């Protein structure tokens, strides 16, 4: 399968989006009045795409499952009134046909659909030959390949106006987020497909209003190209995702205090300064790798000794002692406990791998000698 995606830059989608580009609107279209009034109030502030859910994927059946097709017309009219393209979620072929028939400008595939390659493929088949931007939310489970698979399927249907929406990952762990951001996943997506724009969706990551700004700012600091925020004229009364929606006024305030970070291409001076610092990082990383390799040499000597003296590889008390002393040193050096634990677990795993290899080689040479 091709490692490349064909991507049409956002600047060539036929709109005049800002950088970052902003997608805003209610979680669900609830009534003609609600979507049009939200759009009108939002249009006082800079934003680019009016969103609204028509068919809602809800966890339990007795909650509001969306207004259905009738809402498409209201959404489209709301967009026309403020002169902005509109977007909605499609989860099956019927949704695609109805959204296209009503002139919805941009589609997105929701997190619960991205997990299912059959569903994604059906949507792609229905979109064959249609030139429309499609945004793909990350799957609810932290599986980057599944996310990439959806873009590849869309590409095979001829869709190249693509963007990713990072909405966080479902978890059973206790967390301050509704969906844990796991920033490393969208960052890895960016590393593999630098041309693919990423929109951060703080609303679904946070699940509350308090953390929205912080998450949106982090996304911009990392260099994501877009922000997605749910906004409702009366958030507390919203029929879905009430806790995370904000009024258009709050949206306006939030957008005004976000700092967008400049791309290096436009700032050669910063690039020079960065070059120097990056040089330092490169040599420190090489030094780190040198040290790790030296550590593994010592580990192999220890393995030789253990083998000769018939000792087990893992000595639990020694491992506990290492972890405790490294945690204490790490704390003095302002490194988080989580990082030190992860780092030394990885180092320990690699050490065990080297030691078992030494032990196994001994077995092998004895067998080979027979
Ligand atoms: C939404 O955008 O309203 C939505 C249902 O999001 P997600 O697919 O990220 O849960
Ligand atoms: Mn929502």
Short mmCIF file of C-alpha atoms and ligand atoms in Angstrom, two decimals:
data_model
loop_
_atom_site.label_atom_id
_atom_site.label_comp_id
_atom_site.label_asym_id
_atom_site.label_seq_id
_atom_site.Cartn_x
_atom_site.Cartn_y
_atom_site.Cartn_z
CA UNK A 1 0.00 0.00 0.00
CA UNK A 2 1.22 3.47 -0.83
CA UNK A 3 2.90 5.36 1.98
CA UNK A 4 1.83 8.67 0.45
CA UNK A 5 -1.46 10.46 0.55
CA UNK A 6 -2.54 12.84 -2.16
CA UNK A 7 -3.58 15.99 -0.35
CA UNK A 8 -5.01 19.23 -1.74
CA UNK A 9 -3.91 22.10 0.54
CA UNK A 10 -6.70 23.89 2.44
CA UNK A 11 -5.82 27.08 0.51
CA UNK A 12 -7.05 25.31 -2.64
CA UNK A 13 -10.39 24.11 -1.26
CA UNK A 14 -12.09 27.12 -2.79
CA UNK A 15 -12.64 29.07 0.43
CA UNK A 16 -10.68 31.78 2.10
CA UNK A 17 -9.91 30.14 5.44
CA UNK A 18 -7.82 31.76 8.14
CA UNK A 19 -4.70 30.24 9.63
CA UNK A 20 -5.49 28.46 11.82
CA UNK A 21 -8.88 27.67 10.32
CA UNK A 22 -11.75 27.49 12.76
CA UNK A 23 -14.74 25.22 12.73
CA UNK A 24 -17.57 26.09 15.13
CA UNK A 25 -21.22 25.41 15.70
CA UNK A 26 -23.59 23.36 17.81
CA UNK A 27 -22.95 19.73 18.64
CA UNK A 28 -26.43 19.03 17.25
CA UNK A 29 -28.75 21.00 15.04
CA UNK A 30 -31.83 21.11 17.28
CA UNK A 31 -34.17 23.56 15.57
CA UNK A 32 -34.16 26.08 12.74
CA UNK A 33 -34.04 28.93 15.24
CA UNK A 34 -31.23 27.44 17.30
CA UNK A 35 -28.86 26.79 14.39
CA UNK A 36 -29.55 30.08 12.63
CA UNK A 37 -29.20 32.16 15.80
CA UNK A 38 -25.98 30.35 16.76
CA UNK A 39 -24.61 31.01 13.27
CA UNK A 40 -25.57 34.69 13.41
CA UNK A 41 -23.91 35.21 16.78
CA UNK A 42 -20.82 33.22 15.80
CA UNK A 43 -20.42 35.28 12.64
CA UNK A 44 -19.42 38.30 14.76
CA UNK A 45 -16.13 36.50 15.36
CA UNK A 46 -13.55 35.06 13.01
CA UNK A 47 -14.40 31.52 12.02
CA UNK A 48 -14.48 29.51 8.81
CA UNK A 49 -16.80 26.50 8.87
CA UNK A 50 -20.24 26.18 10.49
CA UNK A 51 -20.63 22.70 11.95
CA UNK A 52 -23.80 20.94 13.09
CA UNK A 53 -24.58 17.31 13.85
CA UNK A 54 -27.73 15.97 12.15
CA UNK A 55 -27.45 12.28 13.03
CA UNK A 56 -25.91 11.80 16.46
CA UNK A 57 -24.01 8.65 17.41
CA UNK A 58 -25.11 8.31 21.04
CA UNK A 59 -23.84 5.80 23.57
CA UNK A 60 -27.33 4.96 24.88
CA UNK A 61 -30.50 4.76 22.77
CA UNK A 62 -32.76 6.87 24.93
CA UNK A 63 -30.88 10.11 24.37
CA UNK A 64 -31.34 12.64 21.58
CA UNK A 65 -30.20 10.94 18.39
CA UNK A 66 -30.27 14.00 16.17
CA UNK A 67 -32.99 15.93 14.40
CA UNK A 68 -32.43 13.97 11.17
CA UNK A 69 -32.55 15.05 7.53
CA UNK A 70 -34.92 17.99 8.12
CA UNK A 71 -32.05 19.78 9.87
CA UNK A 72 -29.83 19.73 6.77
CA UNK A 73 -31.88 22.48 5.18
CA UNK A 74 -31.68 24.67 8.31
CA UNK A 75 -27.95 24.11 8.56
CA UNK A 76 -27.36 24.97 4.91
CA UNK A 77 -29.54 28.09 5.16
CA UNK A 78 -27.76 29.16 8.34
CA UNK A 79 -24.45 28.88 6.47
CA UNK A 80 -25.81 30.82 3.49
CA UNK A 81 -27.03 33.62 5.75
CA UNK A 82 -23.55 34.19 7.15
CA UNK A 83 -21.72 33.27 3.93
CA UNK A 84 -19.87 30.27 5.30
CA UNK A 85 -19.57 26.62 4.25
CA UNK A 86 -21.32 24.09 6.44
CA UNK A 87 -20.18 20.68 7.67
CA UNK A 88 -21.92 17.67 9.10
CA UNK A 89 -21.08 14.12 10.18
CA UNK A 90 -21.89 11.21 7.89
CA UNK A 91 -21.87 7.66 9.18
CA UNK A 92 -23.52 5.72 6.37
CA UNK A 93 -24.49 5.85 2.70
CA UNK A 94 -27.91 7.38 3.39
CA UNK A 95 -26.28 10.24 5.29
CA UNK A 96 -23.88 10.87 2.40
CA UNK A 97 -26.66 11.03 -0.20
CA UNK A 98 -28.85 13.29 1.88
CA UNK A 99 -26.01 15.63 2.85
CA UNK A 100 -24.88 15.92 -0.78
CA UNK A 101 -28.44 16.44 -1.99
CA UNK A 102 -28.87 19.37 0.41
CA UNK A 103 -25.59 20.94 -0.68
CA UNK A 104 -23.63 20.39 2.54
CA UNK A 105 -20.14 21.67 1.71
CA UNK A 106 -17.87 19.63 3.94
CA UNK A 107 -18.34 16.21 5.51
CA UNK A 108 -16.71 14.60 8.51
CA UNK A 109 -16.42 11.01 9.59
CA UNK A 110 -16.99 10.58 13.33
CA UNK A 111 -14.75 8.77 15.80
CA UNK A 112 -17.14 5.84 16.13
CA UNK A 113 -17.20 5.36 12.37
CA UNK A 114 -13.44 5.65 11.77
CA UNK A 115 -12.98 2.51 13.89
CA UNK A 116 -14.96 0.48 11.38
CA UNK A 117 -13.27 -0.08 8.00
CA UNK A 118 -16.51 -1.53 6.51
CA UNK A 119 -18.42 1.64 7.37
CA UNK A 120 -15.61 3.88 6.13
CA UNK A 121 -15.39 1.92 2.87
CA UNK A 122 -19.15 2.27 2.27
CA UNK A 123 -18.92 6.02 2.76
CA UNK A 124 -15.95 6.15 0.38
CA UNK A 125 -17.80 4.13 -2.26
CA UNK A 126 -20.73 6.56 -2.02
CA UNK A 127 -18.32 9.47 -2.45
CA UNK A 128 -16.57 8.07 -5.51
CA UNK A 129 -15.97 10.95 -7.92
CA UNK A 130 -17.41 13.66 -5.63
CA UNK A 131 -15.08 16.59 -5.06
CA UNK A 132 -15.82 17.50 -1.44
CA UNK A 133 -13.56 18.07 1.56
CA UNK A 134 -13.77 15.23 4.07
CA UNK A 135 -12.43 15.52 7.61
CA UNK A 136 -11.72 12.35 9.54
CA UNK A 137 -11.91 12.20 13.31
CA UNK A 138 -9.46 9.89 15.03
CA UNK A 139 -10.89 6.49 15.96
CA UNK A 140 -11.97 6.25 19.61
CA UNK A 141 -9.16 3.76 20.25
CA UNK A 142 -5.56 4.96 19.94
CA UNK A 143 -4.87 3.20 16.63
CA UNK A 144 -3.00 5.44 14.23
CA UNK A 145 -3.07 2.88 11.40
CA UNK A 146 -6.87 2.79 11.48
CA UNK A 147 -6.95 6.58 11.22
CA UNK A 148 -4.51 6.53 8.29
CA UNK A 149 -6.52 3.72 6.67
CA UNK A 150 -9.55 6.01 6.42
CA UNK A 151 -7.50 8.64 4.53
CA UNK A 152 -6.16 5.97 2.19
CA UNK A 153 -9.68 4.72 1.47
CA UNK A 154 -10.87 8.29 0.77
CA UNK A 155 -7.89 8.85 -1.51
CA UNK A 156 -8.78 5.71 -3.46
CA UNK A 157 -12.22 7.23 -4.06
CA UNK A 158 -10.55 10.33 -5.48
CA UNK A 159 -11.04 12.54 -2.40
CA UNK A 160 -7.94 14.69 -1.83
CA UNK A 161 -9.35 17.61 0.18
CA UNK A 162 -8.57 15.95 3.47
CA UNK A 163 -7.95 16.97 7.06
CA UNK A 164 -7.68 15.05 10.31
CA UNK A 165 -9.64 15.97 13.43
CA UNK A 166 -7.93 15.10 16.70
CA UNK A 167 -10.72 14.56 19.28
CA UNK A 168 -8.85 12.44 21.81
CA UNK A 169 -9.10 8.78 22.74
CA UNK A 170 -11.56 6.91 24.87
CA UNK A 171 -10.17 5.51 28.12
CA UNK A 172 -11.20 3.66 31.24
CA UNK A 173 -8.41 5.40 33.19
CA UNK A 174 -9.40 8.17 35.55
CA UNK A 175 -8.64 11.40 33.73
CA UNK A 176 -9.47 15.07 33.74
CA UNK A 177 -10.35 14.68 30.05
CA UNK A 178 -13.41 13.06 28.52
CA UNK A 179 -11.10 11.67 25.83
CA UNK A 180 -7.35 11.62 26.53
CA UNK A 181 -5.46 13.72 23.95
CA UNK A 182 -2.43 11.38 23.57
CA UNK A 183 -0.68 14.12 21.61
CA UNK A 184 2.00 11.71 20.40
CA UNK A 185 -0.54 10.09 18.06
CA UNK A 186 -1.52 13.17 15.99
CA UNK A 187 2.15 14.27 16.13
CA UNK A 188 3.19 10.95 14.61
CA UNK A 189 0.46 11.41 11.97
CA UNK A 190 1.98 14.82 11.17
CA UNK A 191 5.48 13.33 10.99
CA UNK A 192 4.31 10.71 8.50
CA UNK A 193 2.05 13.01 6.46
CA UNK A 194 3.31 16.59 6.91
CA UNK A 195 0.88 17.87 4.25
CA UNK A 196 -2.22 16.55 6.04
CA UNK A 197 -3.81 19.39 8.05
CA UNK A 198 -4.79 18.54 11.60
CA UNK A 199 -7.72 20.21 13.35
CA UNK A 200 -7.82 19.92 17.13
CA UNK A 201 -11.24 19.38 18.71
CA UNK A 202 -10.84 20.52 22.33
CA UNK A 203 -14.61 20.18 22.91
CA UNK A 204 -14.65 16.39 22.63
CA UNK A 205 -11.20 16.02 24.23
CA UNK A 206 -12.20 18.00 27.34
CA UNK A 207 -15.88 17.20 27.78
CA UNK A 208 -16.07 20.38 29.88
CA UNK A 209 -15.58 24.10 29.32
CA UNK A 210 -12.75 24.69 31.79
CA UNK A 211 -9.97 22.99 29.87
CA UNK A 212 -10.89 24.12 26.35
CA UNK A 213 -8.52 27.07 26.08
CA UNK A 214 -5.54 25.16 27.41
CA UNK A 215 -6.04 22.28 24.96
CA UNK A 216 -6.68 24.60 21.99
CA UNK A 217 -3.51 26.55 22.80
CA UNK A 218 -1.44 23.38 23.10
CA UNK A 219 -2.66 22.33 19.64
CA UNK A 220 -1.59 25.68 18.18
CA UNK A 221 1.75 25.52 20.00
CA UNK A 222 2.38 22.13 18.42
CA UNK A 223 1.52 23.58 15.01
CA UNK A 224 -1.91 22.11 14.20
CA UNK A 225 -3.67 23.90 11.36
CA UNK A 226 -7.21 24.14 12.74
CA UNK A 227 -9.41 24.36 15.83
CA UNK A 228 -12.89 22.91 16.26
CA UNK A 229 -15.16 24.21 19.01
CA UNK A 230 -18.77 23.37 19.78
CA UNK A 231 -20.91 26.40 20.44
CA UNK A 232 -24.60 26.73 21.32
CA UNK A 233 -26.83 29.72 22.05
CA UNK A 234 -27.85 28.12 25.33
CA UNK A 235 -25.21 25.51 26.18
CA UNK A 236 -26.75 24.30 29.44
CA UNK A 237 -29.95 23.41 27.60
CA UNK A 238 -28.18 21.68 24.67
CA UNK A 239 -29.68 18.31 23.74
CA UNK A 240 -26.22 16.74 23.38
CA UNK A 241 -22.78 17.48 24.86
CA UNK A 242 -24.16 20.26 27.07
CA UNK A 243 -21.18 20.35 29.44
CA UNK A 244 -18.60 21.12 26.79
CA UNK A 245 -20.45 23.66 24.63
CA UNK A 246 -19.84 27.38 24.96
CA UNK A 247 -21.88 30.42 23.97
CA UNK A 248 -20.84 32.25 20.79
CA UNK A 249 -19.62 35.10 23.06
CA UNK A 250 -17.34 32.78 25.03
CA UNK A 251 -16.19 31.33 21.71
CA UNK A 252 -15.30 34.84 20.52
CA UNK A 253 -13.32 35.57 23.71
CA UNK A 254 -11.49 32.28 23.51
CA UNK A 255 -10.52 32.73 19.87
CA UNK A 256 -9.24 36.22 20.60
CA UNK A 257 -6.81 35.05 23.30
CA UNK A 258 -5.40 32.06 21.43
CA UNK A 259 -1.92 32.65 20.03
CA UNK A 260 -1.28 31.15 16.67
CA UNK A 261 2.33 30.20 16.13
CA UNK A 262 4.17 31.25 13.04
CA UNK A 263 5.38 28.64 10.62
CA UNK A 264 9.17 28.60 10.26
CA UNK A 265 8.91 29.13 6.51
CA UNK A 266 7.92 32.74 7.16
CA UNK A 267 10.62 33.48 9.68
CA UNK A 268 14.19 32.81 8.54
CA UNK A 269 15.69 34.52 11.61
CA UNK A 270 13.89 32.13 13.99
CA UNK A 271 15.00 29.29 11.79
CA UNK A 272 18.68 30.28 12.26
CA UNK A 273 18.31 30.45 16.02
CA UNK A 274 16.52 27.16 16.01
CA UNK A 275 19.21 25.60 13.84
CA UNK A 276 21.77 26.28 16.60
CA UNK A 277 19.55 24.82 19.32
CA UNK A 278 18.63 21.84 17.16
CA UNK A 279 22.35 21.20 16.62
CA UNK A 280 22.74 21.03 20.40
CA UNK A 281 19.80 18.62 20.68
CA UNK A 282 21.29 16.40 17.97
CA UNK A 283 24.63 16.14 19.74
CA UNK A 284 22.96 15.54 23.12
CA UNK A 285 20.84 12.78 21.57
CA UNK A 286 23.94 11.16 20.11
CA UNK A 287 25.57 11.34 23.51
CA UNK A 288 22.47 9.74 25.08
CA UNK A 289 22.62 6.88 22.59
CA UNK A 290 26.37 6.45 23.21
CA UNK A 291 25.69 6.17 26.94
CA UNK A 292 22.84 3.73 26.45
CA UNK A 293 24.97 1.53 24.25
CA UNK A 294 27.77 1.64 26.84
CA UNK A 295 25.23 0.69 29.52
CA UNK A 296 24.18 -2.33 27.45
CA UNK A 297 27.82 -3.43 27.15
CA UNK A 298 28.00 -3.52 30.95
CA UNK A 299 24.69 -5.38 31.01
CA UNK A 300 26.16 -8.05 28.71
CA UNK A 301 29.16 -8.42 31.06
CA UNK A 302 26.74 -8.91 33.94
CA UNK A 303 24.88 -11.52 31.89
CA UNK A 304 28.14 -13.40 31.34
CA UNK A 305 28.75 -13.37 35.07
CA UNK A 306 25.19 -14.53 35.87
CA UNK A 307 25.46 -17.31 33.34
CA UNK A 308 28.77 -18.55 34.73
CA UNK A 309 27.36 -18.50 38.25
CA UNK A 310 23.93 -19.86 37.30
CA UNK A 311 22.03 -16.79 38.53
CA UNK A 312 18.57 -15.69 37.32
CA UNK A 313 18.47 -12.63 35.07
CA UNK A 314 15.87 -10.64 36.99
CA UNK A 315 16.73 -9.88 40.58
CA UNK A 316 13.57 -8.04 41.77
CA UNK A 317 15.18 -6.29 44.75
CA UNK A 318 17.88 -4.79 42.50
CA UNK A 319 15.23 -3.57 40.02
CA UNK A 320 13.21 -1.89 42.81
CA UNK A 321 16.40 -0.26 44.09
CA UNK A 322 17.26 1.07 40.61
CA UNK A 323 13.78 2.48 40.08
CA UNK A 324 13.66 4.19 43.46
CA UNK A 325 17.06 5.79 43.18
CA UNK A 326 16.41 6.97 39.58
CA UNK A 327 13.06 8.44 40.63
CA UNK A 328 14.75 10.40 43.41
CA UNK A 329 17.48 11.70 41.11
CA UNK A 330 14.94 12.47 38.40
CA UNK A 331 12.89 14.55 40.83
CA UNK A 332 15.94 16.66 41.70
CA UNK A 333 16.42 17.27 37.98
CA UNK A 334 12.77 18.30 37.45
CA UNK A 335 11.86 15.23 35.43
CA UNK A 336 8.38 13.86 36.04
CA UNK A 337 7.89 10.54 37.83
CA UNK A 338 5.88 9.28 34.88
CA UNK A 339 8.73 9.98 32.49
CA UNK A 340 11.39 8.38 34.72
CA UNK A 341 9.21 5.29 35.17
CA UNK A 342 8.59 4.93 31.45
CA UNK A 343 12.23 5.59 30.62
CA UNK A 344 13.63 3.06 33.07
CA UNK A 345 11.02 0.45 32.22
CA UNK A 346 12.14 0.76 28.60
CA UNK A 347 15.84 0.62 29.59
CA UNK A 348 15.17 -2.39 31.83
CA UNK A 349 13.29 -4.18 29.06
CA UNK A 350 16.17 -3.63 26.66
CA UNK A 351 18.64 -4.85 29.31
CA UNK A 352 16.67 -8.05 29.81
CA UNK A 353 16.60 -8.54 26.07
CA UNK A 354 20.41 -8.26 25.93
CA UNK A 355 20.85 -10.59 28.88
CA UNK A 356 18.53 -13.27 27.51
CA UNK A 357 20.39 -13.06 24.23
CA UNK A 358 23.71 -13.72 26.01
CA UNK A 359 22.16 -16.66 27.89
CA UNK A 360 20.51 -18.10 24.77
CA UNK A 361 23.69 -17.86 22.76
CA UNK A 362 25.37 -20.01 25.36
CA UNK A 363 22.64 -22.64 24.95
CA UNK A 364 22.93 -22.42 21.19
CA UNK A 365 26.68 -22.86 21.11
CA UNK A 366 26.40 -25.92 23.38
CA UNK A 367 23.77 -27.48 21.08
CA UNK A 368 25.76 -26.57 18.01
CA UNK A 369 28.85 -28.22 19.46
CA UNK A 370 27.04 -31.54 19.91
C1 LIG B 1 -19.35 15.46 17.24
O1 LIG B 1 -18.48 16.07 16.61
O2 LIG B 1 -20.39 15.96 17.67
C2 LIG B 1 -19.12 14.03 17.55
C3 LIG B 1 -20.10 13.16 17.69
O3 LIG B 1 -17.84 13.78 17.72
P1 LIG B 1 -16.97 12.43 17.89
O4 LIG B 1 -17.18 11.62 16.65
O5 LIG B 1 -15.59 12.99 18.01
O6 LIG B 1 -17.42 11.76 19.15
MN1 LIG B 2 -20.59 16.76 20.20
#
